[in-house]
mmCIF file with all atom_site columns, C-alpha atoms in Angstrom:
data_model
loop_
_atom_site.group_PDB
_atom_site.id
_atom_site.type_symbol
_atom_site.label_atom_id
_atom_site.label_alt_id
_atom_site.label_comp_id
_atom_site.label_asym_id
_atom_site.label_entity_id
_atom_site.label_seq_id
_atom_site.pdbx_PDB_ins_code
_atom_site.Cartn_x
_atom_site.Cartn_y
_atom_site.Cartn_z
_atom_site.occupancy
_atom_site.B_iso_or_equiv
_atom_site.pdbx_formal_charge
_atom_site.auth_seq_id
_atom_site.auth_comp_id
_atom_site.auth_asym_id
_atom_site.auth_atom_id
_atom_site.pdbx_PDB_model_num
ATOM 1   C CA . UNK A 1 1   ? -0.239  -0.124 -0.177  1.00 0.00 ? 9   UNK A CA 1
ATOM 2   C CA . UNK A 1 2   ? 1.130   3.593  -0.999  1.00 0.00 ? 10  UNK A CA 1
ATOM 3   C CA . UNK A 1 3   ? 2.312   6.173  1.456   1.00 0.00 ? 11  UNK A CA 1
ATOM 4   C CA . UNK A 1 4   ? 0.284   9.792  1.030   1.00 0.00 ? 12  UNK A CA 1
ATOM 5   C CA . UNK A 1 5   ? 2.443   12.416 0.565   1.00 0.00 ? 13  UNK A CA 1
ATOM 6   C CA . UNK A 1 6   ? 0.971   15.453 1.231   1.00 0.00 ? 14  UNK A CA 1
ATOM 7   C CA . UNK A 1 7   ? 1.692   18.475 -1.196  1.00 0.00 ? 15  UNK A CA 1
ATOM 8   C CA . UNK A 1 8   ? 3.103   21.605 0.795   1.00 0.00 ? 16  UNK A CA 1
ATOM 9   C CA . UNK A 1 9   ? 1.377   23.385 -2.018  1.00 0.00 ? 17  UNK A CA 1
ATOM 10  C CA . UNK A 1 10  ? -1.776  22.257 -3.129  1.00 0.00 ? 18  UNK A CA 1
ATOM 11  C CA . UNK A 1 11  ? -2.544  22.478 -6.417  1.00 0.00 ? 19  UNK A CA 1
ATOM 12  C CA . UNK A 1 12  ? -5.542  24.244 -7.776  1.00 0.00 ? 20  UNK A CA 1
ATOM 13  C CA . UNK A 1 13  ? -7.613  22.056 -10.963 1.00 0.00 ? 21  UNK A CA 1
ATOM 14  C CA . UNK A 1 14  ? -10.973 21.758 -12.287 1.00 0.00 ? 22  UNK A CA 1
ATOM 15  C CA . UNK A 1 15  ? -12.791 18.389 -12.090 1.00 0.00 ? 23  UNK A CA 1
ATOM 16  C CA . UNK A 1 16  ? -14.818 17.420 -15.371 1.00 0.00 ? 24  UNK A CA 1
ATOM 17  C CA . UNK A 1 17  ? -18.554 16.549 -14.483 1.00 0.00 ? 25  UNK A CA 1
ATOM 18  C CA . UNK A 1 18  ? -20.915 14.771 -16.834 1.00 0.00 ? 26  UNK A CA 1
ATOM 19  C CA . UNK A 1 19  ? -23.887 16.697 -15.306 1.00 0.00 ? 27  UNK A CA 1
ATOM 20  C CA . UNK A 1 20  ? -24.772 20.010 -13.567 1.00 0.00 ? 28  UNK A CA 1
ATOM 21  C CA . UNK A 1 21  ? -28.265 20.394 -13.244 1.00 0.00 ? 29  UNK A CA 1
ATOM 22  C CA . UNK A 1 22  ? -30.159 23.649 -14.632 1.00 0.00 ? 30  UNK A CA 1
ATOM 23  C CA . UNK A 1 23  ? -30.394 26.233 -11.712 1.00 0.00 ? 31  UNK A CA 1
ATOM 24  C CA . UNK A 1 24  ? -34.344 26.291 -12.954 1.00 0.00 ? 32  UNK A CA 1
ATOM 25  C CA . UNK A 1 25  ? -34.715 22.529 -11.740 1.00 0.00 ? 33  UNK A CA 1
ATOM 26  C CA . UNK A 1 26  ? -33.642 23.040 -8.259  1.00 0.00 ? 34  UNK A CA 1
ATOM 27  C CA . UNK A 1 27  ? -36.422 24.393 -6.206  1.00 0.00 ? 35  UNK A CA 1
ATOM 28  C CA . UNK A 1 28  ? -33.808 24.523 -3.160  1.00 0.00 ? 36  UNK A CA 1
ATOM 29  C CA . UNK A 1 29  ? -30.970 26.988 -5.186  1.00 0.00 ? 37  UNK A CA 1
ATOM 30  C CA . UNK A 1 30  ? -33.137 30.082 -4.459  1.00 0.00 ? 38  UNK A CA 1
ATOM 31  C CA . UNK A 1 31  ? -32.832 29.311 -1.194  1.00 0.00 ? 39  UNK A CA 1
ATOM 32  C CA . UNK A 1 32  ? -29.180 27.704 -0.933  1.00 0.00 ? 40  UNK A CA 1
ATOM 33  C CA . UNK A 1 33  ? -27.588 29.047 -4.276  1.00 0.00 ? 41  UNK A CA 1
ATOM 34  C CA . UNK A 1 34  ? -26.411 25.246 -4.611  1.00 0.00 ? 42  UNK A CA 1
ATOM 35  C CA . UNK A 1 35  ? -26.140 23.448 -7.946  1.00 0.00 ? 43  UNK A CA 1
ATOM 36  C CA . UNK A 1 36  ? -26.310 19.564 -8.321  1.00 0.00 ? 44  UNK A CA 1
ATOM 37  C CA . UNK A 1 37  ? -22.889 18.228 -9.849  1.00 0.00 ? 45  UNK A CA 1
ATOM 38  C CA . UNK A 1 38  ? -22.616 14.772 -11.174 1.00 0.00 ? 46  UNK A CA 1
ATOM 39  C CA . UNK A 1 39  ? -19.044 13.533 -11.802 1.00 0.00 ? 47  UNK A CA 1
ATOM 40  C CA . UNK A 1 40  ? -17.034 10.060 -11.739 1.00 0.00 ? 48  UNK A CA 1
ATOM 41  C CA . UNK A 1 41  ? -13.890 9.560  -9.839  1.00 0.00 ? 49  UNK A CA 1
ATOM 42  C CA . UNK A 1 42  ? -11.458 6.410  -9.645  1.00 0.00 ? 50  UNK A CA 1
ATOM 43  C CA . UNK A 1 43  ? -14.363 4.874  -11.356 1.00 0.00 ? 51  UNK A CA 1
ATOM 44  C CA . UNK A 1 44  ? -17.529 5.631  -9.067  1.00 0.00 ? 52  UNK A CA 1
ATOM 45  C CA . UNK A 1 45  ? -19.993 7.578  -9.620  1.00 0.00 ? 53  UNK A CA 1
ATOM 46  C CA . UNK A 1 46  ? -20.508 11.166 -7.045  1.00 0.00 ? 54  UNK A CA 1
ATOM 47  C CA . UNK A 1 47  ? -22.993 13.762 -6.457  1.00 0.00 ? 55  UNK A CA 1
ATOM 48  C CA . UNK A 1 48  ? -22.887 16.737 -4.631  1.00 0.00 ? 56  UNK A CA 1
ATOM 49  C CA . UNK A 1 49  ? -24.354 20.166 -4.130  1.00 0.00 ? 57  UNK A CA 1
ATOM 50  C CA . UNK A 1 50  ? -21.896 22.618 -4.414  1.00 0.00 ? 58  UNK A CA 1
ATOM 51  C CA . UNK A 1 51  ? -22.137 26.317 -4.103  1.00 0.00 ? 59  UNK A CA 1
ATOM 52  C CA . UNK A 1 52  ? -22.688 28.192 -7.567  1.00 0.00 ? 60  UNK A CA 1
ATOM 53  C CA . UNK A 1 53  ? -19.475 29.815 -7.021  1.00 0.00 ? 61  UNK A CA 1
ATOM 54  C CA . UNK A 1 54  ? -17.124 26.886 -7.358  1.00 0.00 ? 62  UNK A CA 1
ATOM 55  C CA . UNK A 1 55  ? -19.079 25.378 -10.598 1.00 0.00 ? 63  UNK A CA 1
ATOM 56  C CA . UNK A 1 56  ? -18.063 26.838 -13.849 1.00 0.00 ? 64  UNK A CA 1
ATOM 57  C CA . UNK A 1 57  ? -21.707 25.663 -15.756 1.00 0.00 ? 65  UNK A CA 1
ATOM 58  C CA . UNK A 1 58  ? -20.637 26.252 -19.161 1.00 0.00 ? 66  UNK A CA 1
ATOM 59  C CA . UNK A 1 59  ? -17.579 23.969 -19.614 1.00 0.00 ? 67  UNK A CA 1
ATOM 60  C CA . UNK A 1 60  ? -19.132 21.694 -16.859 1.00 0.00 ? 68  UNK A CA 1
ATOM 61  C CA . UNK A 1 61  ? -16.504 21.899 -14.345 1.00 0.00 ? 69  UNK A CA 1
ATOM 62  C CA . UNK A 1 62  ? -16.217 21.843 -10.344 1.00 0.00 ? 70  UNK A CA 1
ATOM 63  C CA . UNK A 1 63  ? -13.381 23.623 -8.634  1.00 0.00 ? 71  UNK A CA 1
ATOM 64  C CA . UNK A 1 64  ? -11.221 21.502 -6.682  1.00 0.00 ? 72  UNK A CA 1
ATOM 65  C CA . UNK A 1 65  ? -7.306  21.337 -5.187  1.00 0.00 ? 73  UNK A CA 1
ATOM 66  C CA . UNK A 1 66  ? -4.924  18.552 -5.422  1.00 0.00 ? 74  UNK A CA 1
ATOM 67  C CA . UNK A 1 67  ? -4.050  18.022 -1.977  1.00 0.00 ? 75  UNK A CA 1
ATOM 68  C CA . UNK A 1 68  ? -1.874  14.912 -1.776  1.00 0.00 ? 76  UNK A CA 1
ATOM 69  C CA . UNK A 1 69  ? 0.034   12.203 -3.945  1.00 0.00 ? 77  UNK A CA 1
ATOM 70  C CA . UNK A 1 70  ? -1.131  8.550  -3.451  1.00 0.00 ? 78  UNK A CA 1
ATOM 71  C CA . UNK A 1 71  ? 1.443   6.530  -4.976  1.00 0.00 ? 79  UNK A CA 1
ATOM 72  C CA . UNK A 1 72  ? 0.251   6.991  -8.933  1.00 0.00 ? 80  UNK A CA 1
ATOM 73  C CA . UNK A 1 73  ? -3.021  8.217  -7.642  1.00 0.00 ? 81  UNK A CA 1
ATOM 74  C CA . UNK A 1 74  ? -4.404  11.773 -6.237  1.00 0.00 ? 82  UNK A CA 1
ATOM 75  C CA . UNK A 1 75  ? -6.416  12.941 -3.309  1.00 0.00 ? 83  UNK A CA 1
ATOM 76  C CA . UNK A 1 76  ? -8.433  15.689 -4.317  1.00 0.00 ? 84  UNK A CA 1
ATOM 77  C CA . UNK A 1 77  ? -10.583 18.181 -2.109  1.00 0.00 ? 85  UNK A CA 1
ATOM 78  C CA . UNK A 1 78  ? -14.027 19.614 -3.709  1.00 0.00 ? 86  UNK A CA 1
ATOM 79  C CA . UNK A 1 79  ? -15.660 22.133 -2.075  1.00 0.00 ? 87  UNK A CA 1
ATOM 80  C CA . UNK A 1 80  ? -18.630 20.400 -0.983  1.00 0.00 ? 88  UNK A CA 1
ATOM 81  C CA . UNK A 1 81  ? -18.998 16.821 0.588   1.00 0.00 ? 89  UNK A CA 1
ATOM 82  C CA . UNK A 1 82  ? -20.370 14.157 -1.570  1.00 0.00 ? 90  UNK A CA 1
ATOM 83  C CA . UNK A 1 83  ? -23.628 12.390 -1.101  1.00 0.00 ? 91  UNK A CA 1
ATOM 84  C CA . UNK A 1 84  ? -21.476 9.135  -0.294  1.00 0.00 ? 92  UNK A CA 1
ATOM 85  C CA . UNK A 1 85  ? -18.491 10.347 1.061   1.00 0.00 ? 93  UNK A CA 1
ATOM 86  C CA . UNK A 1 86  ? -16.764 13.247 2.242   1.00 0.00 ? 94  UNK A CA 1
ATOM 87  C CA . UNK A 1 87  ? -15.389 16.143 0.371   1.00 0.00 ? 95  UNK A CA 1
ATOM 88  C CA . UNK A 1 88  ? -11.962 14.197 -0.613  1.00 0.00 ? 96  UNK A CA 1
ATOM 89  C CA . UNK A 1 89  ? -11.961 11.785 -3.050  1.00 0.00 ? 97  UNK A CA 1
ATOM 90  C CA . UNK A 1 90  ? -9.224  9.854  -4.799  1.00 0.00 ? 98  UNK A CA 1
ATOM 91  C CA . UNK A 1 91  ? -8.052  10.103 -8.350  1.00 0.00 ? 99  UNK A CA 1
ATOM 92  C CA . UNK A 1 92  ? -6.738  7.049  -10.053 1.00 0.00 ? 100 UNK A CA 1
ATOM 93  C CA . UNK A 1 93  ? -4.006  7.541  -12.026 1.00 0.00 ? 101 UNK A CA 1
ATOM 94  C CA . UNK A 1 94  ? -5.332  5.871  -15.116 1.00 0.00 ? 102 UNK A CA 1
ATOM 95  C CA . UNK A 1 95  ? -8.004  8.898  -15.567 1.00 0.00 ? 103 UNK A CA 1
ATOM 96  C CA . UNK A 1 96  ? -6.651  12.094 -14.010 1.00 0.00 ? 104 UNK A CA 1
ATOM 97  C CA . UNK A 1 97  ? -5.688  13.284 -17.538 1.00 0.00 ? 105 UNK A CA 1
ATOM 98  C CA . UNK A 1 98  ? -9.174  12.664 -18.634 1.00 0.00 ? 106 UNK A CA 1
ATOM 99  C CA . UNK A 1 99  ? -10.908 13.923 -15.397 1.00 0.00 ? 107 UNK A CA 1
ATOM 100 C CA . UNK A 1 100 ? -8.678  16.766 -14.386 1.00 0.00 ? 108 UNK A CA 1
ATOM 101 C CA . UNK A 1 101 ? -7.794  20.191 -16.046 1.00 0.00 ? 109 UNK A CA 1
ATOM 102 C CA . UNK A 1 102 ? -5.148  22.391 -14.363 1.00 0.00 ? 110 UNK A CA 1
ATOM 103 C CA . UNK A 1 103 ? -5.683  25.937 -13.707 1.00 0.00 ? 111 UNK A CA 1
#
């Protein structure tokens, strides 16, 4: 099992989303200012309610930060918890070039 190497200076990235719900479809949007984002990482599907300021709606991107290296994989923080895990996800090395965009 690889060791986690925490980065002294986290790296800002965008995480590609396969769907971001339209504001008009979300009755709670006006009250909370959050969008529903769907993305995949490490071959798993995730859903999160994310404040609008962290989402590039046009390009379907979610703000994220690489905080550590885990062997060939990366540990990434997103700005809100997912429905299945917390705000920290693992991105497999084999898919990091497909789902991460460096800012």
